[in-house]
Amino acid sequence: MRLTLRIWRQHGPNEPGAMTAYEVDGISPEMSFLEMLDTLNEELILRGEEPVAFDHDCREGICGACGMVINGQAHGPERTTTCQLHMRHFSDGDTIDVEPWRAAAFPVVKDLVVDRSAFDRIIGSGGYISAPTGSAPDAHATPVPKPVADTAFEHAECIGCGACVAACPNGSAMLFTSAKVVHLNVLPQGQPERESRVLDMVGAMDEEGFGGCTNTGECAVACPKGIPLQSISMMNREFLRASMKGGRS
Amino acid sequence: MALATRTDPERAAQKGPRQRPEPPRKPARSPSLIGSVWRSTVGKKAVMAVTGLIMLAYLAVHMLGNLKIFFGPGDFNGYAHWLRTLGEPALHYEWFLWLVRVALVASVVLHAVAAYQLSRRDLAARPQKYARRRQKSSYATRTMRWGGVILGLFIVWHILDLTTLTVNEHAEPGHPYQNVVATFSTWYGNTIYIVAMLALGLHIRHGLWSAAQTLGTGRPHRDRALKIVSTAVAAVLAGGFIAVPIGVMTGVVS
Ligand code: HEM
Ligand code: FES
């Protein structure tokens, strides 16, 4: 396949950036989107140009490091991570726009790499438990009903890639934050911090400059892990409940 | 050392798994509940949801009251008079009406101020647009801000038209039936009211569903039902209001 790529190039955090066009040839449908970018980068290096910077690590859809907006959609046209998106979803001759996550809370570091440490600070503010859970056999000592375990697992799937923020017209981190709040708040091990967790994490989220939720629903459409939109509603309930209790556990 | 496989000695000594160490005491939070709710994006949205629902409840009663116009001037004007004497003798003449007005003004102001503040924050959180954007949200969702502004302006016009009668030609105080007929005998009266009620329908279609999410009642298995209810409420409300100008235009009400 031969493709035209229009990629956001930006040298550093405070430098101006622009969409820059590149041609790549010899792309096979089996390649992942990142392998296609590797191909481009090899050519750029051979030509003595600066390769396109992008984040990646596991390349198997579990670490959440990769992520870019492809043709206006976070992680591109399929519900998966960019590393698991394959070139068979594009056609020969396509022009593909590639941009970094856009959000005030995710400043661009270079090209397609953004600083997502705001997510780490949200997790640090309450995305943990203090209950000692012991070793593996002890996990069975605290029975967890199946539906609760299912809800927790569904929300634990979040890999923190930031696609929700990138897709949201308000750059809101509600889906990310709610995934962690719901994951821990439904489990018995999460109960000691049930109130402080949601209040602190929502507070941290607001402090980072993410926008609010307008229930637009773009986040859940973009999420490669299928965190449901209603996760946000469950967090809202936890927030209002904790506020009513005055934030005390 | 494999930290993850070590059992906490304190915990091992405990009897049951239900006993947990005292959670670390958090410092006292904001002294006032209202302050901390208003300061957070989630809390402010809850204020919008509650004030929106208050206005919606009012509109439902208002719409039903309006339909009395189809039963003639006696019925309609009598109803208008009853609204003023409601609650007597516990309340004085028009007190009930003023209580409702105060609650509504408070709701509109809180709703609009929260909408304004949240919208500014939302726009600032996404300073740079994408070169290519795929629009997926519904029309009702995308028009909440401008639709809300249209409704705000409409509220002002509506009060000047049928409450204070400032902009209503041929209006007479104390004759609401005749004043409504006068409003809908002009092309601009019909246009303003019908456009505003269509905007209302759209605002409620997204707003009612959205309020259910904001107040924490949204669940995946309930989503379809909530969307259907919101659309139905929006359609009935907008349709009920629009029936009045249609009635006057077609001569059913004159
Ligand atoms: C002063 C005029 C008004 C303005 C400026 C306004 C604006 C807004 C805005 C910006 C939103 C948030 C939309 C979003 O989620 O993206 C909203 C939500 C809403 N509005 Fe209004 N609106 C107005 C009047 C009304 C009226 C008259 C009603 C009565 C039915 C109403 C009911 C609602 C409801 C129920 C919500 C949902 C709140 C939530 O998402 O939890 N609004 N409005
Ligand atoms: S590189 Fe790990 S999820 Fe894509």
Coordinates of C-alpha atoms and ligand atoms in Angstrom, one line a residue:
Chain A
M1 CA 0.0 0.0 0.0
R2 CA 1.0 3.6 -0.7
L3 CA -0.2 6.1 1.8
T4 CA 0.0 9.9 2.4
L5 CA 0.4 10.7 6.1
R6 CA -0.2 14.1 7.5
I7 CA 1.5 14.0 10.9
W8 CA 1.7 16.6 13.7
R9 CA 5.4 17.6 14.0
Q10 CA 6.5 19.7 17.0
H11 CA 10.1 19.9 18.2
G12 CA 9.4 20.6 21.9
P13 CA 6.8 21.5 24.5
N14 CA 6.8 25.3 23.7
E15 CA 7.6 25.2 20.1
P16 CA 5.0 25.8 17.4
G17 CA 3.8 22.6 15.6
A18 CA 2.3 21.9 12.2
M19 CA 0.8 19.1 10.2
T20 CA 3.5 17.8 7.8
A21 CA 2.8 15.5 4.9
Y22 CA 4.9 12.3 4.2
E23 CA 4.5 9.5 1.6
V24 CA 5.1 5.9 2.6
D25 CA 5.2 3.0 0.3
G26 CA 5.4 -0.8 0.7
I27 CA 3.0 -0.9 3.6
S28 CA 1.4 -4.4 4.0
P29 CA -2.1 -4.9 5.4
E30 CA -0.7 -7.1 8.2
M31 CA 1.4 -4.3 9.6
S32 CA 0.2 -2.5 12.7
F33 CA -0.2 1.2 12.7
L34 CA 3.0 1.6 14.8
E35 CA 4.9 -0.7 12.4
M36 CA 3.8 1.5 9.6
L37 CA 5.2 4.5 11.5
D38 CA 8.4 2.5 12.1
T39 CA 8.7 2.1 8.3
L40 CA 8.3 5.8 7.8
N41 CA 10.9 6.5 10.6
E42 CA 13.5 4.2 9.0
E43 CA 13.1 6.2 5.8
L44 CA 13.3 9.5 7.6
I45 CA 16.5 8.4 9.4
L46 CA 18.1 7.2 6.1
R47 CA 17.2 10.6 4.7
G48 CA 18.9 12.3 7.7
E49 CA 15.6 13.7 9.0
E50 CA 14.2 13.6 12.5
P51 CA 12.0 10.5 13.1
V52 CA 8.5 11.0 14.3
A53 CA 8.4 10.6 18.1
F54 CA 5.5 8.5 19.5
D55 CA 4.9 6.6 22.7
H56 CA 4.7 2.8 22.7
D57 CA 5.8 -0.1 24.9
C58 CA 4.0 -3.5 25.0
R59 CA 2.6 -3.3 21.4
E60 CA 0.0 -5.8 22.5
G61 CA -2.7 -3.6 23.7
I62 CA -2.2 -3.9 27.5
C63 CA 0.2 -1.2 28.7
G64 CA -1.7 2.0 27.5
A65 CA 1.5 3.7 26.4
C66 CA 0.6 4.1 22.7
G67 CA -2.1 6.5 21.5
M68 CA -2.7 9.0 18.8
V69 CA -5.6 10.5 17.1
I70 CA -6.0 9.0 13.6
N71 CA -8.3 10.6 11.2
G72 CA -10.0 12.4 14.1
Q73 CA -10.6 9.3 16.1
A74 CA -8.6 8.3 19.2
H75 CA -6.7 5.1 18.3
G76 CA -8.2 5.2 14.8
P77 CA -11.2 3.5 13.2
E78 CA -11.3 0.3 15.3
R79 CA -12.1 -0.2 19.0
T80 CA -8.5 -1.1 20.0
T81 CA -5.2 0.5 20.8
T82 CA -3.1 2.1 18.1
C83 CA -0.5 -0.7 18.4
Q84 CA -3.3 -3.3 17.7
L85 CA -4.7 -1.3 14.8
H86 CA -3.8 -3.0 11.6
M87 CA -3.2 -1.4 8.2
R88 CA -5.9 -3.6 6.6
H89 CA -8.4 -1.1 7.9
F90 CA -7.0 1.5 5.4
S91 CA -6.8 1.4 1.6
D92 CA -4.1 2.1 -0.9
G93 CA -3.9 5.8 -1.6
D94 CA -5.5 6.9 1.6
T95 CA -4.5 10.2 3.3
I96 CA -4.3 9.6 7.0
D97 CA -4.2 12.4 9.6
V98 CA -2.2 11.6 12.7
E99 CA -2.3 14.0 15.7
P100 CA -1.4 13.8 19.4
W101 CA -4.0 13.6 22.2
R102 CA -5.3 17.2 22.5
A103 CA -6.1 18.4 26.0
A104 CA -4.8 21.3 28.2
A105 CA -4.0 18.7 30.8
F106 CA -1.9 16.6 28.3
P107 CA 0.7 19.1 27.0
V108 CA 2.6 17.9 23.9
V109 CA 6.2 16.9 24.7
K110 CA 7.2 16.2 21.1
D111 CA 5.4 15.3 17.9
L112 CA 2.8 12.6 19.0
V113 CA 4.1 12.3 22.6
V114 CA 2.1 14.0 25.3
D115 CA 2.7 14.3 29.0
R116 CA 0.1 12.1 30.7
S117 CA 1.5 12.5 34.3
A118 CA -1.8 14.2 35.3
F119 CA -3.3 10.6 35.3
D120 CA -0.6 9.5 37.7
R121 CA -1.4 12.3 40.0
I122 CA -5.1 11.4 39.9
I123 CA -4.3 7.8 40.8
G124 CA -1.9 8.9 43.5
S125 CA -4.7 10.9 45.1
G126 CA -6.8 7.9 45.8
G127 CA -6.5 5.0 43.3
Y128 CA -5.2 2.5 45.8
I129 CA -6.3 0.5 48.8
S130 CA -4.8 0.4 52.3
A131 CA -6.3 -2.9 53.3
P132 CA -3.5 -5.6 53.5
T133 CA -4.7 -8.2 51.0
G134 CA -2.0 -10.8 51.9
S135 CA -0.8 -13.5 49.5
A136 CA -2.8 -15.2 46.8
P137 CA -4.7 -17.8 48.9
D138 CA -5.9 -15.0 51.2
A139 CA -7.8 -13.4 48.3
H140 CA -10.4 -16.1 48.9
A141 CA -10.8 -15.2 52.6
T142 CA -12.9 -12.1 51.6
P143 CA -15.7 -13.4 49.5
V144 CA -16.7 -11.1 46.6
P145 CA -20.1 -11.8 45.0
K146 CA -19.8 -12.6 41.3
P147 CA -21.6 -9.5 39.9
V148 CA -19.4 -7.3 42.1
A149 CA -16.3 -9.0 40.9
D150 CA -17.5 -8.7 37.3
T151 CA -18.1 -4.9 37.7
A152 CA -14.7 -4.5 39.3
F153 CA -13.0 -6.5 36.5
E154 CA -14.8 -4.5 33.8
H155 CA -13.5 -1.3 35.3
A156 CA -10.0 -2.6 36.2
E157 CA -9.5 -3.1 32.4
C158 CA -8.7 0.6 32.0
I159 CA -5.1 0.9 30.8
G160 CA -4.9 4.6 31.3
C161 CA -4.1 5.4 27.6
G162 CA -6.0 8.7 27.7
A163 CA -8.2 8.0 24.6
C164 CA -11.2 9.2 26.6
V165 CA -9.6 12.6 27.3
A166 CA -8.5 12.8 23.6
A167 CA -12.0 12.0 22.3
C168 CA -14.0 14.2 24.7
P169 CA -14.8 17.7 23.3
N170 CA -14.2 19.0 26.9
G171 CA -10.9 17.2 27.4
S172 CA -12.5 15.5 30.4
A173 CA -11.0 12.7 32.4
M174 CA -14.2 11.5 33.9
L175 CA -14.2 8.1 32.3
F176 CA -10.6 7.4 33.4
T177 CA -11.3 8.6 36.9
S178 CA -14.6 6.7 37.2
A179 CA -13.0 3.5 36.0
K180 CA -10.6 3.5 39.0
V181 CA -13.2 4.8 41.5
V182 CA -15.8 2.2 40.5
H183 CA -13.2 -0.6 40.3
L184 CA -12.1 0.0 43.9
N185 CA -15.3 1.3 45.5
V186 CA -17.4 -1.8 44.7
L187 CA -14.8 -4.2 46.2
P188 CA -14.8 -5.0 50.0
Q189 CA -11.1 -4.2 50.0
G190 CA -11.8 -0.7 48.8
Q191 CA -14.4 0.2 51.5
P192 CA -12.1 2.0 54.0
E193 CA -11.4 4.8 51.5
R194 CA -14.7 4.6 49.8
E195 CA -15.6 8.3 50.4
S196 CA -12.2 9.9 50.5
R197 CA -11.2 8.1 47.3
V198 CA -13.9 9.6 45.1
L199 CA -13.7 13.1 46.7
D200 CA -9.9 13.2 46.4
M201 CA -9.8 11.8 42.9
V202 CA -12.4 14.1 41.6
G203 CA -10.6 17.0 43.3
A204 CA -7.3 16.0 41.7
M205 CA -9.0 15.6 38.3
D206 CA -10.4 19.1 38.5
E207 CA -7.1 20.5 39.7
E208 CA -5.3 19.2 36.6
G209 CA -7.4 21.3 34.3
F210 CA -9.5 18.6 32.7
G211 CA -12.9 19.7 31.6
G212 CA -16.3 18.6 33.0
C213 CA -18.6 15.9 31.7
T214 CA -21.4 16.9 29.4
N215 CA -22.5 13.3 28.8
T216 CA -21.5 13.5 25.2
G217 CA -20.5 9.9 25.2
E218 CA -17.4 10.2 22.9
C219 CA -15.1 8.8 25.6
A220 CA -16.8 5.4 25.9
V221 CA -16.9 5.1 22.1
A222 CA -13.2 5.7 21.9
C223 CA -12.2 3.5 24.9
P224 CA -10.2 0.5 23.6
K225 CA -11.2 -1.5 26.7
G226 CA -14.9 -0.8 26.5
I227 CA -15.3 1.0 29.9
P228 CA -19.0 1.8 29.8
L229 CA -20.2 5.4 29.8
Q230 CA -22.4 4.7 32.8
S231 CA -19.2 4.2 34.8
I232 CA -19.3 8.0 35.1
S233 CA -22.8 7.9 36.4
M234 CA -21.7 5.4 39.1
M235 CA -18.9 7.7 40.1
N236 CA -21.3 10.6 40.3
R237 CA -23.4 8.6 42.7
E238 CA -20.3 7.8 44.8
F239 CA -19.3 11.5 44.8
L240 CA -22.8 12.7 45.8
R241 CA -23.1 10.0 48.5
A242 CA -19.6 10.9 49.9
S243 CA -20.5 14.6 49.8
M244 CA -23.7 14.0 51.7
K245 CA -21.7 12.1 54.3
G246 CA -19.4 15.1 54.7
G247 CA -16.5 13.1 53.2
R248 CA -16.1 10.9 56.3
S249 CA -15.5 7.2 56.1
Chain B
M1 CA 12.4 -10.4 48.8
A2 CA 9.0 -11.2 47.4
L3 CA 7.0 -8.4 49.0
A4 CA 3.8 -9.4 47.4
T5 CA 3.7 -12.8 49.0
R6 CA 4.4 -11.7 52.5
T7 CA 1.6 -11.8 54.9
D8 CA 1.3 -8.8 57.2
P9 CA 2.1 -10.2 60.7
E10 CA -0.5 -8.0 62.3
R11 CA -3.1 -9.1 59.9
A12 CA -2.2 -12.8 60.3
A13 CA -2.9 -12.5 64.0
Q14 CA -6.4 -11.1 63.4
K15 CA -9.4 -13.5 63.7
G16 CA -11.6 -12.7 60.7
P17 CA -10.9 -11.3 57.3
R18 CA -13.5 -8.6 57.9
Q19 CA -11.3 -6.8 60.5
R20 CA -9.3 -4.1 58.8
P21 CA -6.9 -1.6 60.2
E22 CA -8.3 1.8 60.9
P23 CA -8.1 3.8 57.6
P24 CA -5.7 6.7 57.7
R25 CA -7.7 9.7 59.0
K26 CA -8.1 12.3 56.4
P27 CA -7.9 15.9 57.5
A28 CA -11.3 17.6 57.8
R29 CA -12.7 18.5 54.4
S30 CA -14.2 21.7 53.4
P31 CA -16.4 23.1 56.2
S32 CA -19.5 23.5 54.0
L33 CA -21.1 20.8 51.9
I34 CA -22.6 23.4 49.5
G35 CA -19.2 25.1 48.9
S36 CA -17.4 21.8 48.2
V37 CA -20.1 20.6 45.9
W38 CA -20.3 23.9 43.9
R39 CA -16.5 24.0 43.6
S40 CA -16.3 20.6 41.9
T41 CA -17.2 19.9 38.3
V42 CA -19.3 16.9 39.4
G43 CA -21.1 18.8 42.1
K44 CA -21.8 21.8 39.9
K45 CA -23.2 19.5 37.2
A46 CA -25.5 18.0 39.9
V47 CA -26.7 21.5 40.7
M48 CA -27.6 21.9 37.0
A49 CA -29.4 18.6 37.0
V50 CA -31.5 19.4 40.1
T51 CA -32.4 22.9 38.9
G52 CA -33.1 21.5 35.4
L53 CA -35.5 18.9 37.0
I54 CA -37.2 21.6 39.0
M55 CA -37.8 23.7 35.9
L56 CA -38.9 20.5 34.0
A57 CA -41.5 19.7 36.8
Y58 CA -42.8 23.3 36.5
L59 CA -43.0 23.1 32.7
A60 CA -45.0 19.9 32.9
V61 CA -47.6 21.6 35.1
H62 CA -47.5 24.8 33.0
M63 CA -48.1 22.8 29.8
L64 CA -51.1 21.0 31.3
G65 CA -52.5 24.3 32.5
N66 CA -52.1 25.8 29.0
L67 CA -54.2 23.1 27.5
K68 CA -57.2 24.4 29.4
I69 CA -57.3 27.0 26.7
F70 CA -59.1 24.5 24.5
F71 CA -62.0 24.5 27.0
G72 CA -62.8 28.2 26.4
P73 CA -62.1 31.6 28.1
G74 CA -64.2 30.7 31.2
D75 CA -62.1 27.7 32.1
F76 CA -58.8 29.3 31.2
N77 CA -59.3 32.6 33.0
G78 CA -60.8 30.8 36.0
Y79 CA -57.7 28.7 36.2
A80 CA -55.5 31.8 36.1
H81 CA -57.5 33.3 38.9
W82 CA -57.3 30.1 40.9
L83 CA -53.5 30.1 40.7
R84 CA -53.6 33.5 42.4
T85 CA -55.9 32.4 45.2
L86 CA -54.2 29.0 45.7
G87 CA -53.3 28.3 49.3
E88 CA -55.7 30.8 50.7
P89 CA -56.4 31.5 53.5
A90 CA -53.1 30.1 54.7
L91 CA -51.3 32.1 52.0
H92 CA -52.3 35.6 51.0
Y93 CA -53.5 36.4 47.4
E94 CA -50.7 35.6 44.9
W95 CA -48.3 34.4 47.5
F96 CA -48.2 30.9 46.1
L97 CA -47.5 32.3 42.7
W98 CA -44.6 34.4 44.1
L99 CA -43.1 31.4 45.9
V100 CA -43.1 29.5 42.6
R101 CA -41.5 32.5 40.9
V102 CA -38.7 32.8 43.4
A103 CA -37.9 29.1 43.1
L104 CA -37.9 29.3 39.4
V105 CA -35.7 32.4 39.2
A106 CA -33.3 30.8 41.6
S107 CA -33.3 27.6 39.4
V108 CA -32.8 29.5 36.2
V109 CA -29.9 31.6 37.6
L110 CA -28.1 28.7 39.2
H111 CA -28.6 26.6 36.1
A112 CA -27.3 29.4 33.8
V113 CA -24.4 30.4 36.0
A114 CA -23.3 26.7 36.4
A115 CA -23.6 26.2 32.6
Y116 CA -21.5 29.3 31.9
Q117 CA -18.8 28.4 34.4
L118 CA -18.6 24.8 33.3
S119 CA -18.6 25.7 29.6
R120 CA -15.7 28.1 30.1
R121 CA -13.8 25.4 31.8
D122 CA -14.6 22.8 29.2
L123 CA -13.5 25.1 26.3
A124 CA -10.3 25.9 28.1
A125 CA -9.6 22.2 28.6
R126 CA -9.4 21.6 24.9
P127 CA -7.5 24.6 23.6
Q128 CA -6.4 23.1 20.3
K129 CA -8.9 21.6 17.8
Y130 CA -8.1 18.5 15.8
A131 CA -7.3 18.9 12.1
R132 CA -9.9 16.3 11.3
R133 CA -12.9 15.6 13.6
R134 CA -15.5 13.0 13.4
Q135 CA -18.7 14.2 14.9
K136 CA -20.5 11.4 16.7
S137 CA -22.7 13.1 19.3
S138 CA -26.4 13.8 18.6
Y139 CA -27.8 17.1 17.5
A140 CA -29.5 17.6 20.9
T141 CA -26.2 17.0 22.7
R142 CA -24.3 19.5 20.5
T143 CA -26.9 22.2 20.9
M144 CA -27.2 22.3 24.7
R145 CA -25.2 25.5 25.1
W146 CA -26.8 27.6 22.3
G147 CA -30.2 26.0 22.9
G148 CA -29.9 27.0 26.6
V149 CA -29.2 30.6 25.6
I150 CA -32.2 30.6 23.2
L151 CA -34.3 29.3 26.1
G152 CA -32.9 32.0 28.4
L153 CA -33.8 34.7 25.9
F154 CA -37.2 33.1 25.4
I155 CA -38.0 33.2 29.1
V156 CA -37.4 37.0 29.1
W157 CA -39.6 37.5 26.0
H158 CA -42.3 35.3 27.4
I159 CA -42.5 37.2 30.6
L160 CA -42.6 40.6 28.8
D161 CA -45.3 39.2 26.5
L162 CA -47.8 37.4 28.7
T163 CA -46.9 38.3 32.3
T164 CA -46.1 42.0 32.2
L165 CA -47.8 42.4 28.8
T166 CA -45.1 45.0 27.9
V167 CA -44.6 43.7 24.3
N168 CA -48.1 42.4 23.7
E169 CA -50.2 44.7 21.6
H170 CA -54.0 44.6 22.3
A171 CA -53.3 43.0 25.7
E172 CA -55.5 43.6 28.7
P173 CA -54.5 42.8 32.3
G174 CA -56.7 40.1 33.8
H175 CA -57.7 38.5 30.5
P176 CA -55.1 35.8 29.9
Y177 CA -57.2 33.9 27.3
Q178 CA -57.6 37.0 25.1
N179 CA -53.9 37.9 25.5
V180 CA -52.8 34.4 24.4
V181 CA -55.0 34.7 21.4
A182 CA -53.5 38.2 20.7
T183 CA -49.9 36.7 20.9
F184 CA -50.6 33.9 18.4
S185 CA -52.4 36.2 16.0
T186 CA -49.1 37.7 15.0
W187 CA -46.6 35.9 12.8
Y188 CA -43.7 36.7 15.0
G189 CA -45.5 35.5 18.1
N190 CA -46.1 32.1 16.5
T191 CA -42.5 32.0 15.2
I192 CA -40.8 32.8 18.5
Y193 CA -42.9 30.4 20.5
I194 CA -42.7 27.5 18.1
V195 CA -38.9 27.8 17.6
A196 CA -38.4 28.2 21.4
M197 CA -40.5 25.1 22.1
L198 CA -38.6 23.0 19.5
A199 CA -35.4 24.2 21.2
L200 CA -36.9 23.2 24.5
G201 CA -37.7 19.7 23.2
L202 CA -34.1 19.2 22.1
H203 CA -32.7 20.6 25.4
I204 CA -34.9 18.2 27.4
R205 CA -34.2 15.3 25.2
H206 CA -30.5 15.4 26.1
G207 CA -31.0 17.1 29.5
L208 CA -33.3 14.6 31.1
W209 CA -31.2 11.7 30.2
S210 CA -28.1 13.7 31.1
A211 CA -29.6 14.6 34.5
A212 CA -30.1 10.9 35.2
Q213 CA -26.4 10.3 34.5
T214 CA -25.3 13.2 36.6
L215 CA -27.4 12.2 39.6
G216 CA -25.9 8.7 39.5
T217 CA -28.8 6.7 38.2
G218 CA -27.4 5.7 34.8
R219 CA -26.6 2.0 34.4
P220 CA -25.8 0.1 31.1
H221 CA -29.0 -2.0 31.4
R222 CA -31.1 1.1 32.0
D223 CA -29.7 3.2 29.3
R224 CA -32.3 2.4 26.5
A225 CA -35.2 3.0 28.9
L226 CA -33.8 6.3 30.1
K227 CA -33.3 7.5 26.5
I228 CA -36.8 6.5 25.5
V229 CA -38.3 8.3 28.5
S230 CA -36.3 11.5 27.9
T231 CA -37.3 11.5 24.2
A232 CA -40.9 10.9 25.1
V233 CA -41.1 13.5 27.8
A234 CA -39.4 16.0 25.4
A235 CA -41.8 15.2 22.6
V236 CA -45.0 15.4 24.9
L237 CA -43.8 18.7 26.5
A238 CA -42.9 20.4 23.2
G239 CA -46.0 19.1 21.5
G240 CA -48.3 20.2 24.4
F241 CA -46.9 23.7 24.3
I242 CA -47.0 24.0 20.5
A243 CA -50.6 22.8 20.5
V244 CA -51.7 26.3 21.7
P245 CA -50.3 28.4 18.9
I246 CA -51.5 25.7 16.4
G247 CA -54.9 25.9 18.0
V248 CA -55.1 29.7 17.6
M249 CA -53.7 29.6 14.0
T250 CA -56.2 27.0 12.9
G251 CA -59.1 28.9 14.6
V252 CA -59.9 26.1 17.1
V253 CA -59.1 28.7 19.8
S254 CA -60.3 32.3 19.0
Ligands
HEM1 C1 -31.3 30.1 31.2 C2 -31.5 29.3 30.2 C3 -30.7 28.0 30.1 C4 -29.4 27.8 29.8 C5 -28.3 28.8 29.4 C6 -29.2 26.3 29.8 C7 -28.0 25.7 29.5 C8 -27.7 24.4 29.8 C9 -26.4 23.7 29.5 C10 -25.2 24.4 28.9 C11 -26.6 22.5 30.0 C12 -25.5 21.4 30.0 C13 -25.6 20.6 28.7 C14 -24.6 19.5 28.6 O1 -24.8 18.5 29.4 O2 -23.8 19.6 27.7 C15 -27.9 22.3 30.4 C16 -28.4 21.1 30.9 C17 -29.7 20.9 31.3 N1 -30.8 21.8 31.2 FE1 -30.5 23.7 30.7 N2 -30.3 25.7 30.1 C18 -31.3 26.7 30.3 C19 -32.7 26.5 30.6 C20 -33.2 25.3 30.9 C21 -34.6 25.0 31.2 C22 -35.7 26.1 31.0 C23 -34.7 23.7 31.5 C24 -36.0 23.1 31.9 C25 -36.5 22.0 31.4 C26 -33.4 23.1 31.5 C27 -33.2 21.8 31.8 C28 -31.9 21.2 31.7 C29 -31.6 19.9 32.2 C30 -32.5 18.9 32.9 C31 -30.2 19.7 32.0 C32 -29.3 18.5 32.3 C33 -28.4 18.7 33.4 C34 -27.4 17.6 33.5 O3 -26.7 17.3 32.5 O4 -27.3 16.9 34.5 N3 -32.5 24.1 31.1 N4 -28.6 23.5 30.3
FES2 S1 1.9 -0.1 23.1 FE1 1.1 -1.0 24.9 S2 -1.0 -0.6 24.6 FE2 -0.2 0.0 22.7

